[in-house]
CSV table of C-alpha atoms and ligand atoms in Angstrom, one decimal:
chain,number,residue,atom,x,y,z
A,1,UNK,CA,-21.5,19.3,-6.8
A,2,UNK,CA,-18.2,20.1,-5.3
A,3,UNK,CA,-15.2,17.8,-5.0
A,4,UNK,CA,-13.8,15.8,-2.1
A,5,UNK,CA,-10.8,13.5,-1.7
A,6,UNK,CA,-10.7,10.5,0.7
A,7,UNK,CA,-7.6,8.5,1.6
A,8,UNK,CA,-7.8,5.3,3.6
A,9,UNK,CA,-5.7,2.3,4.4
A,10,UNK,CA,-6.5,-1.3,5.1
A,11,UNK,CA,-5.0,-4.8,5.6
A,12,UNK,CA,-5.5,-7.7,3.3
A,13,UNK,CA,-7.9,-10.2,4.9
A,14,UNK,CA,-7.7,-14.0,5.0
A,15,UNK,CA,-10.4,-13.9,2.3
A,16,UNK,CA,-8.0,-12.2,-0.1
A,17,UNK,CA,-6.0,-14.2,-2.7
A,18,UNK,CA,-3.5,-12.6,-5.1
A,19,UNK,CA,-5.8,-13.0,-8.1
A,20,UNK,CA,-8.3,-10.8,-6.4
A,21,UNK,CA,-6.4,-7.6,-7.2
A,22,UNK,CA,-7.4,-8.0,-10.9
A,23,UNK,CA,-11.1,-8.4,-9.9
A,24,UNK,CA,-10.9,-5.5,-7.5
A,25,UNK,CA,-9.5,-3.2,-10.1
A,26,UNK,CA,-11.9,-4.2,-12.8
A,27,UNK,CA,-14.9,-3.7,-10.5
A,28,UNK,CA,-13.5,-0.4,-9.1
A,29,UNK,CA,-13.0,0.9,-12.6
A,30,UNK,CA,-16.5,-0.1,-13.7
A,31,UNK,CA,-18.2,1.6,-10.8
A,32,UNK,CA,-15.8,4.6,-10.8
A,33,UNK,CA,-16.2,5.5,-14.5
A,34,UNK,CA,-19.9,5.4,-14.0
A,35,UNK,CA,-19.7,7.7,-11.0
A,36,UNK,CA,-16.9,9.9,-12.2
A,37,UNK,CA,-14.6,8.8,-9.4
A,38,UNK,CA,-10.9,8.9,-10.0
A,39,UNK,CA,-7.9,7.9,-7.9
A,40,UNK,CA,-5.0,5.6,-7.1
A,41,UNK,CA,-4.6,2.3,-5.4
A,42,UNK,CA,-1.3,1.2,-3.8
A,43,UNK,CA,-1.0,-2.5,-3.0
A,44,UNK,CA,1.7,-4.3,-1.1
A,45,UNK,CA,2.0,-7.7,0.4
A,46,UNK,CA,0.1,-6.6,3.6
A,47,UNK,CA,-1.6,-3.3,2.9
A,48,UNK,CA,-3.8,-1.3,0.6
A,49,UNK,CA,-3.6,2.5,0.4
A,50,UNK,CA,-6.2,4.2,-1.7
A,51,UNK,CA,-7.2,7.7,-2.7
A,52,UNK,CA,-10.6,8.4,-4.3
A,53,UNK,CA,-11.8,11.8,-5.5
A,54,UNK,CA,-15.1,12.9,-6.9
A,55,UNK,CA,-18.4,14.5,-5.9
A,56,UNK,CA,-19.2,14.1,-2.2
A,57,UNK,CA,-22.2,11.8,-2.8
A,58,UNK,CA,-20.1,9.6,-5.2
A,59,UNK,CA,-17.3,9.3,-2.7
A,60,UNK,CA,-19.8,8.5,0.1
A,61,UNK,CA,-21.3,5.6,-2.0
A,62,UNK,CA,-17.9,4.4,-3.1
A,63,UNK,CA,-16.4,4.3,0.4
A,64,UNK,CA,-19.5,2.4,1.6
A,65,UNK,CA,-18.8,-0.2,-1.1
A,66,UNK,CA,-15.2,-0.4,-0.1
A,67,UNK,CA,-16.0,-0.8,3.6
A,68,UNK,CA,-18.3,-3.7,2.8
A,69,UNK,CA,-15.7,-5.7,0.8
A,70,UNK,CA,-14.5,-8.7,2.8
A,71,UNK,CA,-11.2,-9.0,1.0
A,72,UNK,CA,-9.7,-6.4,3.4
A,73,UNK,CA,-10.1,-5.4,7.0
A,74,UNK,CA,-9.1,-2.8,9.6
A,75,UNK,CA,-10.1,0.0,7.2
A,76,UNK,CA,-9.0,3.4,8.6
A,77,UNK,CA,-9.8,6.7,7.0
A,78,UNK,CA,-6.5,8.8,6.9
A,79,UNK,CA,-7.8,11.9,5.3
A,80,UNK,CA,-11.0,13.5,4.0
A,81,UNK,CA,-11.0,16.9,2.4
A,82,UNK,CA,-12.9,19.3,0.2
A,83,UNK,CA,-10.7,20.0,-2.9
A,84,UNK,CA,-10.7,22.5,-5.7
A,85,UNK,CA,-9.4,20.2,-8.4
A,86,UNK,CA,-8.6,16.5,-9.0
A,87,UNK,CA,-5.0,15.2,-8.9
A,88,UNK,CA,-5.7,11.8,-10.4
A,89,UNK,CA,-8.1,12.7,-13.1
A,90,UNK,CA,-6.5,10.4,-15.7
A,91,UNK,CA,-7.4,7.2,-13.8
A,92,UNK,CA,-10.7,5.7,-12.8
A,93,UNK,CA,-8.4,3.7,-10.7
A,94,UNK,CA,-4.6,3.9,-11.3
A,95,UNK,CA,-2.7,1.0,-9.8
A,96,UNK,CA,0.7,1.4,-8.1
A,97,UNK,CA,2.4,-2.0,-7.8
A,98,UNK,CA,4.5,-3.0,-4.8
A,99,UNK,CA,7.7,-2.5,-6.8
A,100,UNK,CA,7.2,1.2,-6.9
A,101,UNK,CA,7.0,1.4,-3.1
A,102,UNK,CA,10.8,1.5,-2.6
A,103,UNK,CA,12.7,2.1,0.6
A,104,UNK,CA,13.7,5.6,-0.7
A,105,UNK,CA,10.1,6.6,-1.3
A,106,UNK,CA,8.9,5.3,2.1
A,107,UNK,CA,11.7,7.2,3.8
A,108,UNK,CA,10.5,10.4,2.3
A,109,UNK,CA,7.0,10.1,3.7
A,110,UNK,CA,7.3,8.0,6.8
A,111,UNK,CA,9.5,7.2,9.8
A,112,UNK,CA,10.9,4.0,8.4
A,113,UNK,CA,11.8,2.5,5.0
A,114,UNK,CA,9.0,-0.1,5.3
A,115,UNK,CA,5.7,0.6,3.6
A,116,UNK,CA,3.1,0.8,6.5
A,117,UNK,CA,0.4,3.4,5.8
A,118,UNK,CA,-1.0,3.0,9.4
A,119,UNK,CA,2.1,4.8,10.5
A,120,UNK,CA,1.6,7.7,8.1
A,121,UNK,CA,-0.3,10.9,8.5
A,122,UNK,CA,-3.1,11.6,6.1
A,123,UNK,CA,-1.1,14.3,4.4
A,124,UNK,CA,2.0,12.1,4.1
A,125,UNK,CA,0.0,9.3,2.6
A,126,UNK,CA,-1.5,11.8,0.1
A,127,UNK,CA,1.9,13.2,-0.8
A,128,UNK,CA,3.3,9.7,-1.2
A,129,UNK,CA,0.6,9.0,-3.8
A,130,UNK,CA,1.3,12.2,-5.6
A,131,UNK,CA,5.0,11.2,-5.8
A,132,UNK,CA,4.0,7.9,-7.3
A,133,UNK,CA,1.9,9.3,-10.1
A,134,UNK,CA,4.6,8.6,-12.6
A,135,UNK,CA,4.7,4.9,-11.8
A,136,UNK,CA,1.0,4.2,-12.3
A,137,UNK,CA,0.3,1.1,-14.3
A,138,UNK,CA,-2.8,1.7,-16.5
A,139,UNK,CA,-4.2,-1.7,-17.3
B,201,FMN,C1,-8.8,-2.5,-1.9
B,201,FMN,C2,-10.1,-2.2,-2.5
B,201,FMN,C3,-10.4,-1.1,-3.3
B,201,FMN,C4,-11.6,-0.9,-3.8
B,201,FMN,N1,-11.8,0.2,-4.6
B,201,FMN,C5,-13.0,0.4,-5.1
B,201,FMN,C6,-13.3,1.6,-5.9
B,201,FMN,O1,-12.4,2.4,-6.2
B,201,FMN,N2,-14.6,1.8,-6.3
B,201,FMN,C7,-15.6,1.0,-6.1
B,201,FMN,O2,-16.7,1.2,-6.5
B,201,FMN,N3,-15.4,-0.2,-5.3
B,201,FMN,C8,-14.1,-0.4,-4.9
B,201,FMN,N4,-13.9,-1.5,-4.1
B,201,FMN,C9,-15.1,-2.4,-3.8
B,201,FMN,C10,-15.1,-3.6,-4.5
B,201,FMN,O3,-14.5,-3.8,-5.7
B,201,FMN,C11,-16.6,-4.1,-4.5
B,201,FMN,O4,-16.6,-5.4,-4.2
B,201,FMN,C12,-17.4,-3.8,-5.7
B,201,FMN,O5,-17.6,-2.5,-5.9
B,201,FMN,C13,-18.7,-4.6,-5.6
B,201,FMN,O6,-19.4,-4.4,-6.8
B,201,FMN,P1,-19.5,-5.5,-8.0
B,201,FMN,O7,-20.2,-6.7,-7.3
B,201,FMN,O8,-20.4,-4.8,-9.0
B,201,FMN,O9,-18.2,-5.9,-8.5
B,201,FMN,C14,-12.7,-1.8,-3.6
B,201,FMN,C15,-12.4,-2.9,-2.7
B,201,FMN,C16,-11.2,-3.2,-2.2
B,201,FMN,C17,-10.9,-4.4,-1.4
């Protein structure tokens, strides 16, 4: 059972309300701990950016659940890769709040200081999340 990593971005849909982030994280952590999936979720006023890592079958199932959640839309896979080791093994879903997505951090990994993952390469999005590991809020 080898490991893969998937990175995607999406936009908040009209069905999303700000309280939903707590529900999304609780549900994600419940499923992920059962399926040995780890990763990071960045959330801003407009966008989600998420990395999930685990066995290929677990990541397939998880991504399927994510695609079917009406609280977001325009879901675009930025990167999918076989990996040798996990990078977010401490978190069944670590949460990076908007305040960590500073102009300086965005400038490092994208063409402008605004956070817009649709404008980022898969590798830049992955590197951005690695750089944000220290800011993860573990609820
Ligand atoms: C931004 C976002 C991130 C999500 N991340 C995960 C995840 O990491 N793992 C997962 O199983 N589901 C994830 N989901 C899917 C939902 O939480 C989904 O509704 C849930 O898994 C449904 O199962 P439940 O009815 O048991 O809560 C995510 C959904 C959204 C909108």
